[in-house]
């Protein structure tokens, strides 16, 4: 048979397959999200996320060392305070839980790059991502608190801040606050394209941050929208974001690609708690191969344009990259 092109020819040998591979990745691009909780000597499993734990500050070192040993050099910290209030004051307290976490992480693992998730929902009694006026989040009042939160995290040792609240103007407000305090070299990774998604369910268990009423649809994006994703990304670029993020990752590859092609900033994507929980539970039931699914999901995110991949599987992926299973 005369065929002008035989795509199978380039798949005929494993070395050749690797040579022609289009998506290359490296464990230096992985970020591990980690939960820090108040109390002592705590390492408690998150029920909806098998294999993921909340750590008290005094137990952080073992996890950070384990990550470092695996070649994961970047973590994003989330704080879970013992007390929540209307104004989410724990988010910007100098000795708040996440601030303590940053100080400890810097002390015990100075080579680790530390990113702060900047939001109010883990700290507010009502679980919304800002302060309320009536039944809705007051955008402009919240901006002041977010800027304070970012500053307090940086003062405690965060190397980068990542606002995830979805208020309008937060990147600019945080940039101004950091600059005024001579932190002009601290980058902002903006959760620019963040959808009102059911994929965050297990995280809200982990952080006890589900909204007490209503939902997040007045601030997080409607997942029917693609052009609006570009609008959000462009606004964050204009306000001074250094890195853009699309979240969740798995069901949003189209937008990772779209934002990547239309901007010139590094692209992050966040493979969120629901993605993790789906893989873990389905694998535990014996229906899928956990490791292979995890690899395939990661490669698809990178193939879509991800430069920085935030994932609860960071350590396991680093191992697969090391072994040459992917990358
Ligand atoms: C805080 C925040 C959330 C996540 C990251 N930052 C929860 C939310 O927006 O409800 C979700 C992460 C995950 O699901 O893994 N706003």
mmCIF file with all atom_site columns, N, CA, C and O and ligand atoms in Angstrom, residues 78 117 119 121-122 129 164 191 194 199-200 203-204 216 220 247 270 272-273 312, ligand 1:
data_model
loop_
_atom_site.group_PDB
_atom_site.id
_atom_site.type_symbol
_atom_site.label_atom_id
_atom_site.label_alt_id
_atom_site.label_comp_id
_atom_site.label_asym_id
_atom_site.label_entity_id
_atom_site.label_seq_id
_atom_site.pdbx_PDB_ins_code
_atom_site.Cartn_x
_atom_site.Cartn_y
_atom_site.Cartn_z
_atom_site.occupancy
_atom_site.B_iso_or_equiv
_atom_site.pdbx_formal_charge
_atom_site.auth_seq_id
_atom_site.auth_comp_id
_atom_site.auth_asym_id
_atom_site.auth_atom_id
_atom_site.pdbx_PDB_model_num
ATOM   1  N N   . UNK A 1 78  ? -2.071  27.187 52.933 1.00 0.00 ? 78  UNK A N   1
ATOM   2  C CA  . UNK A 1 78  ? -3.431  27.572 53.308 1.00 0.00 ? 78  UNK A CA  1
ATOM   3  C C   . UNK A 1 78  ? -3.542  27.453 54.821 1.00 0.00 ? 78  UNK A C   1
ATOM   4  O O   . UNK A 1 78  ? -3.128  26.436 55.389 1.00 0.00 ? 78  UNK A O   1
ATOM   5  N N   . UNK A 1 117 ? -1.669  31.700 49.489 1.00 0.00 ? 117 UNK A N   1
ATOM   6  C CA  . UNK A 1 117 ? -3.000  31.870 48.904 1.00 0.00 ? 117 UNK A CA  1
ATOM   7  C C   . UNK A 1 117 ? -3.670  33.006 49.676 1.00 0.00 ? 117 UNK A C   1
ATOM   8  O O   . UNK A 1 117 ? -3.787  32.946 50.894 1.00 0.00 ? 117 UNK A O   1
ATOM   9  N N   . UNK A 1 119 ? -6.881  34.898 50.465 1.00 0.00 ? 119 UNK A N   1
ATOM   10 C CA  . UNK A 1 119 ? -8.345  34.891 50.404 1.00 0.00 ? 119 UNK A CA  1
ATOM   11 C C   . UNK A 1 119 ? -8.880  34.996 51.820 1.00 0.00 ? 119 UNK A C   1
ATOM   12 O O   . UNK A 1 119 ? -8.142  34.852 52.787 1.00 0.00 ? 119 UNK A O   1
ATOM   13 N N   . UNK A 1 121 ? -11.959 33.305 52.735 1.00 0.00 ? 121 UNK A N   1
ATOM   14 C CA  . UNK A 1 121 ? -13.021 32.324 53.038 1.00 0.00 ? 121 UNK A CA  1
ATOM   15 C C   . UNK A 1 121 ? -12.669 31.333 54.134 1.00 0.00 ? 121 UNK A C   1
ATOM   16 O O   . UNK A 1 121 ? -13.562 30.821 54.812 1.00 0.00 ? 121 UNK A O   1
ATOM   17 N N   . UNK A 1 122 ? -11.380 31.065 54.333 1.00 0.00 ? 122 UNK A N   1
ATOM   18 C CA  . UNK A 1 122 ? -11.035 30.152 55.430 1.00 0.00 ? 122 UNK A CA  1
ATOM   19 C C   . UNK A 1 122 ? -11.171 30.851 56.781 1.00 0.00 ? 122 UNK A C   1
ATOM   20 O O   . UNK A 1 122 ? -11.125 30.204 57.823 1.00 0.00 ? 122 UNK A O   1
ATOM   21 N N   . UNK A 1 129 ? -15.709 34.914 50.526 1.00 0.00 ? 129 UNK A N   1
ATOM   22 C CA  . UNK A 1 129 ? -14.321 35.301 50.261 1.00 0.00 ? 129 UNK A CA  1
ATOM   23 C C   . UNK A 1 129 ? -14.033 36.776 50.538 1.00 0.00 ? 129 UNK A C   1
ATOM   24 O O   . UNK A 1 129 ? -13.063 37.344 50.010 1.00 0.00 ? 129 UNK A O   1
ATOM   25 N N   . UNK A 1 164 ? -6.885  34.542 45.463 1.00 0.00 ? 164 UNK A N   1
ATOM   26 C CA  . UNK A 1 164 ? -7.837  33.571 44.905 1.00 0.00 ? 164 UNK A CA  1
ATOM   27 C C   . UNK A 1 164 ? -9.283  33.973 45.168 1.00 0.00 ? 164 UNK A C   1
ATOM   28 O O   . UNK A 1 164 ? -10.192 33.192 44.978 1.00 0.00 ? 164 UNK A O   1
ATOM   29 N N   . UNK A 1 191 ? -5.049  34.243 40.533 1.00 0.00 ? 191 UNK A N   1
ATOM   30 C CA  . UNK A 1 191 ? -6.060  33.263 40.136 1.00 0.00 ? 191 UNK A CA  1
ATOM   31 C C   . UNK A 1 191 ? -6.999  34.051 39.210 1.00 0.00 ? 191 UNK A C   1
ATOM   32 O O   . UNK A 1 191 ? -8.084  34.458 39.618 1.00 0.00 ? 191 UNK A O   1
ATOM   33 N N   . UNK A 1 194 ? -10.857 31.980 37.499 1.00 0.00 ? 194 UNK A N   1
ATOM   34 C CA  . UNK A 1 194 ? -11.297 31.040 38.541 1.00 0.00 ? 194 UNK A CA  1
ATOM   35 C C   . UNK A 1 194 ? -12.801 30.932 38.506 1.00 0.00 ? 194 UNK A C   1
ATOM   36 O O   . UNK A 1 194 ? -13.509 31.930 38.645 1.00 0.00 ? 194 UNK A O   1
ATOM   37 N N   . UNK A 1 199 ? -15.852 21.485 41.722 1.00 0.00 ? 199 UNK A N   1
ATOM   38 C CA  . UNK A 1 199 ? -14.609 20.739 41.939 1.00 0.00 ? 199 UNK A CA  1
ATOM   39 C C   . UNK A 1 199 ? -13.876 21.151 43.227 1.00 0.00 ? 199 UNK A C   1
ATOM   40 O O   . UNK A 1 199 ? -12.876 20.551 43.568 1.00 0.00 ? 199 UNK A O   1
ATOM   41 N N   . UNK A 1 200 ? -14.343 22.222 43.895 1.00 0.00 ? 200 UNK A N   1
ATOM   42 C CA  . UNK A 1 200 ? -13.653 22.646 45.128 1.00 0.00 ? 200 UNK A CA  1
ATOM   43 C C   . UNK A 1 200 ? -14.233 21.997 46.379 1.00 0.00 ? 200 UNK A C   1
ATOM   44 O O   . UNK A 1 200 ? -13.789 22.296 47.485 1.00 0.00 ? 200 UNK A O   1
ATOM   45 N N   . UNK A 1 203 ? -11.911 20.589 49.134 1.00 0.00 ? 203 UNK A N   1
ATOM   46 C CA  . UNK A 1 203 ? -11.118 21.659 49.767 1.00 0.00 ? 203 UNK A CA  1
ATOM   47 C C   . UNK A 1 203 ? -11.935 22.351 50.849 1.00 0.00 ? 203 UNK A C   1
ATOM   48 O O   . UNK A 1 203 ? -11.428 22.659 51.927 1.00 0.00 ? 203 UNK A O   1
ATOM   49 N N   . UNK A 1 204 ? -13.194 22.580 50.555 1.00 0.00 ? 204 UNK A N   1
ATOM   50 C CA  . UNK A 1 204 ? -14.026 23.297 51.534 1.00 0.00 ? 204 UNK A CA  1
ATOM   51 C C   . UNK A 1 204 ? -14.241 22.449 52.787 1.00 0.00 ? 204 UNK A C   1
ATOM   52 O O   . UNK A 1 204 ? -14.385 22.983 53.877 1.00 0.00 ? 204 UNK A O   1
ATOM   53 N N   . UNK A 1 216 ? -20.806 31.204 45.494 1.00 0.00 ? 216 UNK A N   1
ATOM   54 C CA  . UNK A 1 216 ? -19.781 32.196 45.156 1.00 0.00 ? 216 UNK A CA  1
ATOM   55 C C   . UNK A 1 216 ? -19.976 32.802 43.758 1.00 0.00 ? 216 UNK A C   1
ATOM   56 O O   . UNK A 1 216 ? -19.067 33.353 43.177 1.00 0.00 ? 216 UNK A O   1
ATOM   57 N N   . UNK A 1 220 ? -16.981 34.461 41.687 1.00 0.00 ? 220 UNK A N   1
ATOM   58 C CA  . UNK A 1 220 ? -16.267 33.511 40.821 1.00 0.00 ? 220 UNK A CA  1
ATOM   59 C C   . UNK A 1 220 ? -16.990 33.415 39.478 1.00 0.00 ? 220 UNK A C   1
ATOM   60 O O   . UNK A 1 220 ? -18.187 33.679 39.373 1.00 0.00 ? 220 UNK A O   1
ATOM   61 N N   . UNK A 1 247 ? -8.177  27.935 36.889 1.00 0.00 ? 247 UNK A N   1
ATOM   62 C CA  . UNK A 1 247 ? -8.559  26.981 37.932 1.00 0.00 ? 247 UNK A CA  1
ATOM   63 C C   . UNK A 1 247 ? -10.044 26.686 37.833 1.00 0.00 ? 247 UNK A C   1
ATOM   64 O O   . UNK A 1 247 ? -10.824 27.631 37.733 1.00 0.00 ? 247 UNK A O   1
ATOM   65 N N   . UNK A 1 270 ? -4.337  24.958 38.281 1.00 0.00 ? 270 UNK A N   1
ATOM   66 C CA  . UNK A 1 270 ? -4.504  24.330 39.598 1.00 0.00 ? 270 UNK A CA  1
ATOM   67 C C   . UNK A 1 270 ? -5.412  23.120 39.451 1.00 0.00 ? 270 UNK A C   1
ATOM   68 O O   . UNK A 1 270 ? -6.596  23.257 39.156 1.00 0.00 ? 270 UNK A O   1
ATOM   69 N N   . UNK A 1 272 ? -7.472  20.901 41.172 1.00 0.00 ? 272 UNK A N   1
ATOM   70 C CA  . UNK A 1 272 ? -8.056  21.168 42.492 1.00 0.00 ? 272 UNK A CA  1
ATOM   71 C C   . UNK A 1 272 ? -8.478  19.903 43.231 1.00 0.00 ? 272 UNK A C   1
ATOM   72 O O   . UNK A 1 272 ? -8.397  18.784 42.703 1.00 0.00 ? 272 UNK A O   1
ATOM   73 N N   . UNK A 1 273 ? -8.976  20.132 44.443 1.00 0.00 ? 273 UNK A N   1
ATOM   74 C CA  . UNK A 1 273 ? -9.293  19.039 45.363 1.00 0.00 ? 273 UNK A CA  1
ATOM   75 C C   . UNK A 1 273 ? -10.258 18.009 44.773 1.00 0.00 ? 273 UNK A C   1
ATOM   76 O O   . UNK A 1 273 ? -10.081 16.814 44.987 1.00 0.00 ? 273 UNK A O   1
ATOM   77 N N   . UNK A 1 312 ? -2.083  18.394 44.330 1.00 0.00 ? 312 UNK A N   1
ATOM   78 C CA  . UNK A 1 312 ? -1.895  17.578 45.536 1.00 0.00 ? 312 UNK A CA  1
ATOM   79 C C   . UNK A 1 312 ? -1.054  16.341 45.230 1.00 0.00 ? 312 UNK A C   1
ATOM   80 O O   . UNK A 1 312 ? -0.582  15.667 46.127 1.00 0.00 ? 312 UNK A O   1
HETATM 81 C C1  . LIG B 2 .   ? -9.851  30.048 48.471 1.00 0.00 ? 1   LIG B C1  1
HETATM 82 C C2  . LIG B 2 .   ? -9.480  28.881 47.653 1.00 0.00 ? 1   LIG B C2  1
HETATM 83 C C3  . LIG B 2 .   ? -10.252 27.788 47.282 1.00 0.00 ? 1   LIG B C3  1
HETATM 84 C C4  . LIG B 2 .   ? -9.401  26.932 46.592 1.00 0.00 ? 1   LIG B C4  1
HETATM 85 C C5  . LIG B 2 .   ? -8.167  27.546 46.516 1.00 0.00 ? 1   LIG B C5  1
HETATM 86 N N1  . LIG B 2 .   ? -8.248  28.759 47.161 1.00 0.00 ? 1   LIG B N1  1
HETATM 87 C C6  . LIG B 2 .   ? -11.662 27.446 47.603 1.00 0.00 ? 1   LIG B C6  1
HETATM 88 C C7  . LIG B 2 .   ? -12.768 28.156 46.962 1.00 0.00 ? 1   LIG B C7  1
HETATM 89 O O1  . LIG B 2 .   ? -12.596 29.079 46.178 1.00 0.00 ? 1   LIG B O1  1
HETATM 90 O O2  . LIG B 2 .   ? -13.887 27.810 47.312 1.00 0.00 ? 1   LIG B O2  1
HETATM 91 C C8  . LIG B 2 .   ? -9.783  25.588 46.040 1.00 0.00 ? 1   LIG B C8  1
HETATM 92 C C9  . LIG B 2 .   ? -8.660  24.619 45.955 1.00 0.00 ? 1   LIG B C9  1
HETATM 93 C C10 . LIG B 2 .   ? -9.078  23.206 45.754 1.00 0.00 ? 1   LIG B C10 1
HETATM 94 O O3  . LIG B 2 .   ? -10.258 22.875 45.576 1.00 0.00 ? 1   LIG B O3  1
HETATM 95 O O4  . LIG B 2 .   ? -8.173  22.368 45.755 1.00 0.00 ? 1   LIG B O4  1
HETATM 96 N N2  . LIG B 2 .   ? -10.821 30.861 47.911 1.00 0.00 ? 1   LIG B N2  1
#
